[in-house]
C-alpha cells in the first residue's frame, strides 16, 4: 500500500541541487564579478553575515530556474496528481463492489466469496480514507450513504464492524464529514450496535465511530444526549469485554472533562453509584479510567461530592484500602493519584455546608 500522504505514487527521492547562482546566502559561482559576498569562513564572519542580512538593501533578483530543477518539479507535481486520481479510481471500484445486490439464490461458497470481496473493499477504503482528501472524496461519491444505509445493518458481522470502522476513520477530526454522518442518522445505529450487537468486535468498532462523532463535536454530543448515549456507555462499561470497558470509561472521562455542564444529568442518572460499583469489581487497569471519570464528576461540582459521601456507598474506606494496595506498584500510579484526589476532594472538608459556601 502506498504511503497515505503521497497520494499513492512515490515522488522523486531527492530534489536536484539548485544551480550555483541560486545557492543560499547569496554567494555566487565565483569570488568576484557577481557582487555577492563570500560565504563566512569563521564565527566572526557568520556574525557579520547575520548583522548585514537585515540591511535595507534589496536582494538581487533571482536567477532563472535551471532546466533540471524545472523538470523535477514538473515530475513531482505530475506524480502527486496522478496518484490522487488513481486513488479516487480505486475508491470508485470499491463502491461498485459494495453497491452490487446480494446474489439471489447463491450457494454457500458463492455467498462466502461475495462477502470476502465486500470485506476487502471496505478494508481498502479504510486504508485510503486515512488520507483526509480521500475521505472527503469518498463522501462526495456518496460512499457514506451506502455505509449508513446498508452496511451498518448487514447480516455479516465482518461487514458491520468494517463499516463502523470506516465511518470512524472518515469522521475523526473532520467537521464537514461528521455533520454529514450525523445527518444520515448514523449515531442512532451505532449506539444500537454498541448496546446490542452479539459480536464484540462490532461493538468495539461502533464505540470508536461514536467517539469520533461526539468528541469536539457539539452537534454530535447533543444527538448523543437525546439518544440516551450515557446510559449506553454505562452498560458498555459493565460488560466482560476488557477493551470495550476501557474505551467506554475513557470516552466518559473525556466527555466529562470537555463538557462539565452535563455533570448534573449524569448524577441524576445515578452515575456516581454505578461508577463506585465498578470500582468494587475485581481490580484491573480499567479501574484507572473509572476513577478518572469519578474525579471529573466531582471536580468543582458539590452535588457529585455529596453523593460520593453517602455512607451506604462506603467510598472513603474503599479508596483508603485501594491506596494501600497500589502504593507499591509503579504501574498503577495514575490510579493511585485519582484515589488520593477523590479522598482530598470528597472527604477532607468537615461538612457539606462549608463546601457549598
Coordinates of C-alpha atoms in Angstrom, one line a residue:
X1 CA 0.0 0.0 0.0
X2 CA 1.4 3.4 -0.9
X3 CA 2.2 5.9 1.7
X4 CA -1.1 7.7 2.5
X5 CA 0.4 11.1 2.5
X6 CA 1.9 10.6 -1.0
X7 CA -1.4 10.1 -2.8
X8 CA -0.5 6.6 -4.0
X9 CA 2.7 7.3 -6.1
X10 CA 6.1 8.0 -4.8
X11 CA 7.7 11.3 -5.6
X12 CA 11.4 11.6 -6.7
X13 CA 13.5 10.8 -3.7
X14 CA 15.6 14.0 -3.8
X15 CA 15.5 17.4 -5.2
X16 CA 18.3 18.0 -7.7
X17 CA 20.9 20.6 -6.5
X18 CA 20.0 24.1 -7.3
X19 CA 22.2 25.9 -9.8
X20 CA 25.2 27.7 -8.3
X21 CA 23.6 31.1 -8.8
X22 CA 20.6 30.1 -6.5
X23 CA 22.6 28.8 -3.5
X24 CA 21.6 30.1 -0.1
X25 CA 23.4 33.0 1.4
X26 CA 23.6 34.9 -1.9
X27 CA 27.1 33.6 -2.8
X28 CA 27.9 33.5 -6.5
X29 CA 29.7 30.9 -8.5
X30 CA 32.9 32.8 -8.2
X31 CA 34.6 35.1 -5.8
X32 CA 34.3 38.2 -7.8
X33 CA 32.2 39.7 -10.6
X34 CA 28.8 38.7 -9.2
X35 CA 28.7 41.3 -6.3
X36 CA 27.6 38.6 -3.8
X37 CA 29.6 38.1 -0.6
X38 CA 31.8 35.2 0.1
X39 CA 30.4 32.5 2.4
X40 CA 31.6 33.0 6.0
X41 CA 34.7 31.1 7.0
X42 CA 34.5 31.5 10.8
X43 CA 32.2 32.6 13.6
X44 CA 33.1 36.2 13.2
X45 CA 32.2 36.1 9.5
X46 CA 28.9 34.3 10.4
X47 CA 28.1 37.0 12.9
X48 CA 28.8 39.8 10.4
X49 CA 26.7 38.0 7.8
X50 CA 23.8 37.8 10.3
X51 CA 24.1 41.6 11.0
X52 CA 24.2 42.6 7.4
X53 CA 21.4 40.3 6.4
X54 CA 18.9 42.7 8.0
X55 CA 20.1 45.7 5.9
X56 CA 17.6 47.6 3.8
X57 CA 19.4 46.9 0.5
X58 CA 17.1 44.9 -1.8
X59 CA 18.0 41.3 -2.5
X60 CA 19.4 40.6 -6.0
X61 CA 16.7 39.3 -8.4
X62 CA 16.6 35.5 -8.5
X63 CA 18.2 33.8 -11.4
X64 CA 16.1 31.7 -13.8
X65 CA 15.2 28.1 -12.7
X66 CA 17.5 25.5 -14.3
X67 CA 16.1 23.1 -16.8
X68 CA 16.9 20.1 -14.5
X69 CA 15.2 21.7 -11.5
X70 CA 12.1 22.7 -13.6
X71 CA 11.8 19.1 -14.8
X72 CA 12.0 17.7 -11.3
X73 CA 9.2 19.9 -10.1
X74 CA 7.0 19.1 -13.1
X75 CA 7.5 15.3 -12.5
X76 CA 6.8 15.7 -8.8
X77 CA 3.5 17.6 -9.4
X78 CA 2.5 15.1 -12.1
X79 CA 3.1 12.2 -9.8
X80 CA 1.1 13.8 -7.0
X81 CA -1.9 14.5 -9.2
X82 CA -1.7 11.1 -10.9
X83 CA -1.6 9.3 -7.5
X84 CA -4.7 11.2 -6.3
X85 CA -6.6 10.3 -9.5
X86 CA -5.6 6.6 -9.1
X87 CA -6.8 6.5 -5.5
X88 CA -10.2 8.1 -6.5
X89 CA -10.5 5.4 -9.2
X90 CA -9.7 2.7 -6.5
X91 CA -12.5 4.1 -4.3
X92 CA -14.9 4.1 -7.2
X93 CA -14.1 0.5 -7.9
X94 CA -14.7 -0.4 -4.2
X95 CA -18.0 1.4 -4.3
X96 CA -19.1 -0.6 -7.4
X97 CA -18.4 -3.8 -5.5
X98 CA -20.3 -2.6 -2.4
X99 CA -23.2 -1.3 -4.5
X100 CA -23.9 -4.7 -6.0
X101 CA -27.0 -6.5 -4.8
X102 CA -26.6 -9.7 -2.8
X103 CA -26.6 -12.6 -5.4
X104 CA -30.0 -14.2 -5.3
X105 CA -30.3 -18.0 -4.7
X106 CA -26.5 -18.2 -4.3
X107 CA -24.8 -21.2 -2.9
X108 CA -22.8 -21.2 0.3
X109 CA -19.4 -20.9 -1.5
X110 CA -20.7 -18.1 -3.7
X111 CA -22.0 -16.2 -0.7
X112 CA -18.7 -16.6 1.1
X113 CA -16.8 -15.3 -1.9
X114 CA -19.2 -12.3 -2.2
X115 CA -18.7 -11.4 1.5
X116 CA -15.0 -11.7 1.2
X117 CA -14.9 -9.4 -1.8
X118 CA -17.1 -6.8 0.1
X119 CA -14.9 -7.0 3.2
X120 CA -11.8 -6.5 1.1
X121 CA -13.4 -3.4 -0.5
X122 CA -14.2 -2.0 3.0
X123 CA -10.7 -2.6 4.2
X124 CA -9.1 -0.9 1.2
X125 CA -11.4 2.1 1.6
X126 CA -10.5 2.3 5.3
X127 CA -6.8 2.4 4.3
X128 CA -7.3 5.0 1.6
X129 CA -9.5 7.2 3.8
X130 CA -6.8 7.6 6.4
X131 CA -5.9 10.4 4.0
X132 CA -8.4 13.3 4.7
X133 CA -8.6 14.3 1.0
X134 CA -9.6 10.7 0.1
X135 CA -12.2 10.7 2.9
X136 CA -13.7 13.9 1.5
X137 CA -13.8 12.3 -2.0
X138 CA -15.4 9.2 -0.6
X139 CA -18.2 11.2 0.9
X140 CA -18.7 13.1 -2.4
X141 CA -19.0 9.8 -4.1
X142 CA -22.0 9.0 -1.8
X143 CA -20.0 6.3 0.0
X144 CA -21.2 7.4 3.4
X145 CA -24.9 7.0 2.3
X146 CA -24.1 3.4 1.4
X147 CA -22.3 2.6 4.7
X148 CA -25.0 4.0 6.9
X149 CA -28.0 2.9 4.9
X150 CA -26.8 -0.7 4.2
X151 CA -23.7 -1.9 5.8
X152 CA -24.2 -0.9 9.4
X153 CA -27.1 -3.3 9.4
X154 CA -25.6 -6.0 7.2
X155 CA -26.2 -9.6 8.1
X156 CA -22.5 -10.5 8.4
X157 CA -20.6 -9.2 11.4
X158 CA -17.5 -8.8 9.3
X159 CA -19.3 -6.2 7.2
X160 CA -20.9 -4.4 10.1
X161 CA -17.6 -3.8 12.0
X162 CA -15.7 -2.8 8.9
X163 CA -18.4 -0.3 8.0
X164 CA -18.3 1.2 11.6
X165 CA -14.5 1.4 11.4
X166 CA -14.7 3.2 8.1
X167 CA -17.2 5.7 9.4
X168 CA -14.9 6.5 12.3
X169 CA -11.8 6.7 10.1
X170 CA -13.5 9.2 7.8
X171 CA -15.1 11.2 10.5
X172 CA -12.4 11.8 13.0
X173 CA -11.4 15.5 13.2
X174 CA -13.3 16.5 10.0
X175 CA -16.3 18.6 10.9
X176 CA -17.9 18.5 7.5
X177 CA -17.9 14.7 7.3
X178 CA -19.1 14.5 10.9
X179 CA -22.1 16.7 10.1
X180 CA -22.9 14.5 7.0
X181 CA -22.7 11.3 9.0
X182 CA -24.9 12.7 11.8
X183 CA -27.4 13.9 9.2
X184 CA -27.7 10.4 7.9
X185 CA -28.8 9.1 11.3
X186 CA -25.6 7.0 11.8
X187 CA -25.3 7.8 15.5
X188 CA -28.6 6.0 16.4
X189 CA -27.5 2.9 14.5
X190 CA -24.0 2.9 16.1
X191 CA -25.4 3.2 19.6
X192 CA -27.7 0.3 18.8
X193 CA -24.7 -1.8 17.7
X194 CA -22.7 -0.8 20.8
X195 CA -25.6 -1.8 23.1
X196 CA -27.0 -4.9 21.4
X197 CA -24.7 -6.5 18.8
X198 CA -23.7 -10.1 19.5
X199 CA -20.2 -9.6 18.1
X200 CA -17.7 -7.9 20.4
X201 CA -15.6 -6.6 17.5
X202 CA -18.7 -4.8 16.1
X203 CA -19.3 -3.2 19.5
X204 CA -15.7 -2.0 19.8
X205 CA -15.7 -0.5 16.3
X206 CA -19.1 1.1 16.9
X207 CA -17.7 2.7 20.0
X208 CA -14.7 4.0 18.0
X209 CA -17.1 5.6 15.5
X210 CA -19.3 7.1 18.2
X211 CA -16.2 8.7 19.8
X212 CA -15.2 10.2 16.5
X213 CA -18.7 11.8 16.2
X214 CA -19.1 13.2 19.7
X215 CA -15.7 14.3 20.9
X216 CA -15.1 18.0 20.0
X217 CA -18.4 18.0 18.0
X218 CA -21.2 19.9 19.7
X219 CA -24.0 18.7 17.3
X220 CA -22.8 15.1 17.8
X221 CA -22.9 15.4 21.6
X222 CA -26.4 16.9 21.5
X223 CA -27.6 13.9 19.5
X224 CA -25.8 11.6 21.9
X225 CA -27.6 13.1 24.8
X226 CA -31.0 12.9 23.1
X227 CA -30.4 9.2 22.3
X228 CA -29.5 8.5 25.9
X229 CA -25.9 7.8 25.0
X230 CA -24.6 8.0 28.5
X231 CA -26.8 5.0 29.6
X232 CA -25.5 3.0 26.6
X233 CA -21.9 4.0 27.6
X234 CA -22.5 2.8 31.2
X235 CA -23.9 -0.5 30.1
X236 CA -20.8 -1.0 27.9
X237 CA -18.6 -0.4 30.9
X238 CA -20.5 -3.2 32.7
X239 CA -19.7 -5.8 30.0
X240 CA -17.0 -8.5 30.3
X241 CA -15.0 -7.3 27.2
X242 CA -11.9 -5.5 28.6
X243 CA -11.3 -3.4 25.5
X244 CA -14.9 -2.2 25.5
X245 CA -14.8 -1.4 29.2
X246 CA -11.6 0.6 29.0
X247 CA -12.6 2.6 25.9
X248 CA -16.1 3.3 27.3
X249 CA -14.7 4.6 30.5
X250 CA -12.1 6.7 28.7
X251 CA -14.8 8.3 26.5
X252 CA -16.9 9.1 29.5
X253 CA -13.9 10.7 31.3
X254 CA -13.1 12.7 28.1
X255 CA -16.7 14.0 27.8
X256 CA -16.9 15.0 31.5
X257 CA -13.7 17.0 31.2
X258 CA -14.7 18.7 27.9
X259 CA -18.4 19.2 28.9
X260 CA -18.8 19.7 32.6
X261 CA -22.2 21.2 32.1
X262 CA -23.6 17.7 31.8
X263 CA -22.5 16.6 35.3
X264 CA -25.9 17.2 36.7
X265 CA -27.5 15.0 34.1
X266 CA -25.1 12.2 34.9
X267 CA -25.7 12.5 38.7
X268 CA -29.4 12.3 38.2
X269 CA -28.9 9.1 36.3
X270 CA -27.1 7.5 39.3
X271 CA -23.7 7.6 37.6
X272 CA -21.8 8.1 40.9
X273 CA -23.3 5.0 42.4
X274 CA -22.7 2.9 39.2
X275 CA -19.1 4.1 38.9
X276 CA -18.4 3.2 42.6
X277 CA -19.9 -0.3 42.0
X278 CA -17.5 -0.8 39.1
X279 CA -14.5 0.2 41.3
X280 CA -15.6 -2.6 43.7
X281 CA -15.2 -5.3 41.0
X282 CA -12.1 -7.4 40.7
X283 CA -9.1 -5.0 40.1
X284 CA -8.0 -4.3 36.6
X285 CA -6.4 -1.5 34.6
X286 CA -9.9 -0.5 33.6
X287 CA -10.4 1.0 37.1
X288 CA -8.0 3.8 36.4
X289 CA -10.4 5.3 33.8
X290 CA -13.4 4.7 36.1
X291 CA -11.7 6.6 38.9
X292 CA -10.7 9.3 36.4
X293 CA -14.3 9.7 35.4
X294 CA -15.4 9.8 39.0
X295 CA -12.8 12.5 39.7
X296 CA -14.1 14.6 36.8
X297 CA -17.6 14.2 38.1
X298 CA -16.8 15.7 41.5
X299 CA -14.4 18.4 40.5
X300 CA -16.0 21.8 41.1
X301 CA -19.4 20.1 41.5
X302 CA -20.8 19.9 45.0
X303 CA -23.7 17.6 44.1
X304 CA -21.2 15.0 43.0
X305 CA -19.2 15.3 46.2
X306 CA -22.3 14.9 48.3
X307 CA -23.3 11.8 46.5
X308 CA -19.8 10.3 47.0
X309 CA -20.1 11.0 50.7
X310 CA -23.3 8.9 51.1
X311 CA -22.5 6.4 53.9
X312 CA -24.1 3.5 52.2
X313 CA -21.5 3.8 49.3
X314 CA -18.6 3.2 51.7
X315 CA -16.4 5.1 49.2
X316 CA -13.9 6.5 51.7
X317 CA -13.0 3.1 53.1
X318 CA -12.8 1.7 49.6
X319 CA -10.4 4.4 48.5
X320 CA -8.1 4.1 51.5
X321 CA -7.9 0.4 51.1
X322 CA -7.2 0.8 47.4
X323 CA -4.4 3.3 48.1
X324 CA -2.7 0.8 50.3
X325 CA -2.8 -1.8 47.6
X326 CA -1.4 0.5 44.9
X327 CA 1.4 2.2 46.7
X328 CA 3.9 -0.5 46.0
X329 CA 3.0 -0.7 42.2
X330 CA 4.5 1.9 39.9
X331 CA 2.3 0.8 37.0
X332 CA -0.7 2.0 38.9
X333 CA 0.5 5.5 39.9
X334 CA -2.2 7.3 37.9
X335 CA -4.9 5.2 39.5
X336 CA -3.3 6.0 42.9
X337 CA -3.4 9.7 42.2
X338 CA -7.1 9.5 41.3
X339 CA -7.8 7.8 44.6
X340 CA -5.9 10.4 46.5
X341 CA -7.6 13.2 44.7
X342 CA -11.0 11.8 45.5
X343 CA -10.1 11.4 49.1
X344 CA -8.9 15.0 49.2
X345 CA -12.0 16.4 47.3
X346 CA -14.7 14.4 49.0
X347 CA -13.5 13.6 52.5
X348 CA -11.2 16.4 53.7
X349 CA -14.0 19.0 54.1
X350 CA -15.7 18.8 57.6
X351 CA -19.3 19.5 56.4
X352 CA -21.3 19.8 53.3
X353 CA -22.3 23.3 54.3
X354 CA -18.7 24.5 54.3
X355 CA -18.2 23.0 50.8
X356 CA -21.3 24.9 49.5
X357 CA -20.2 28.2 50.8

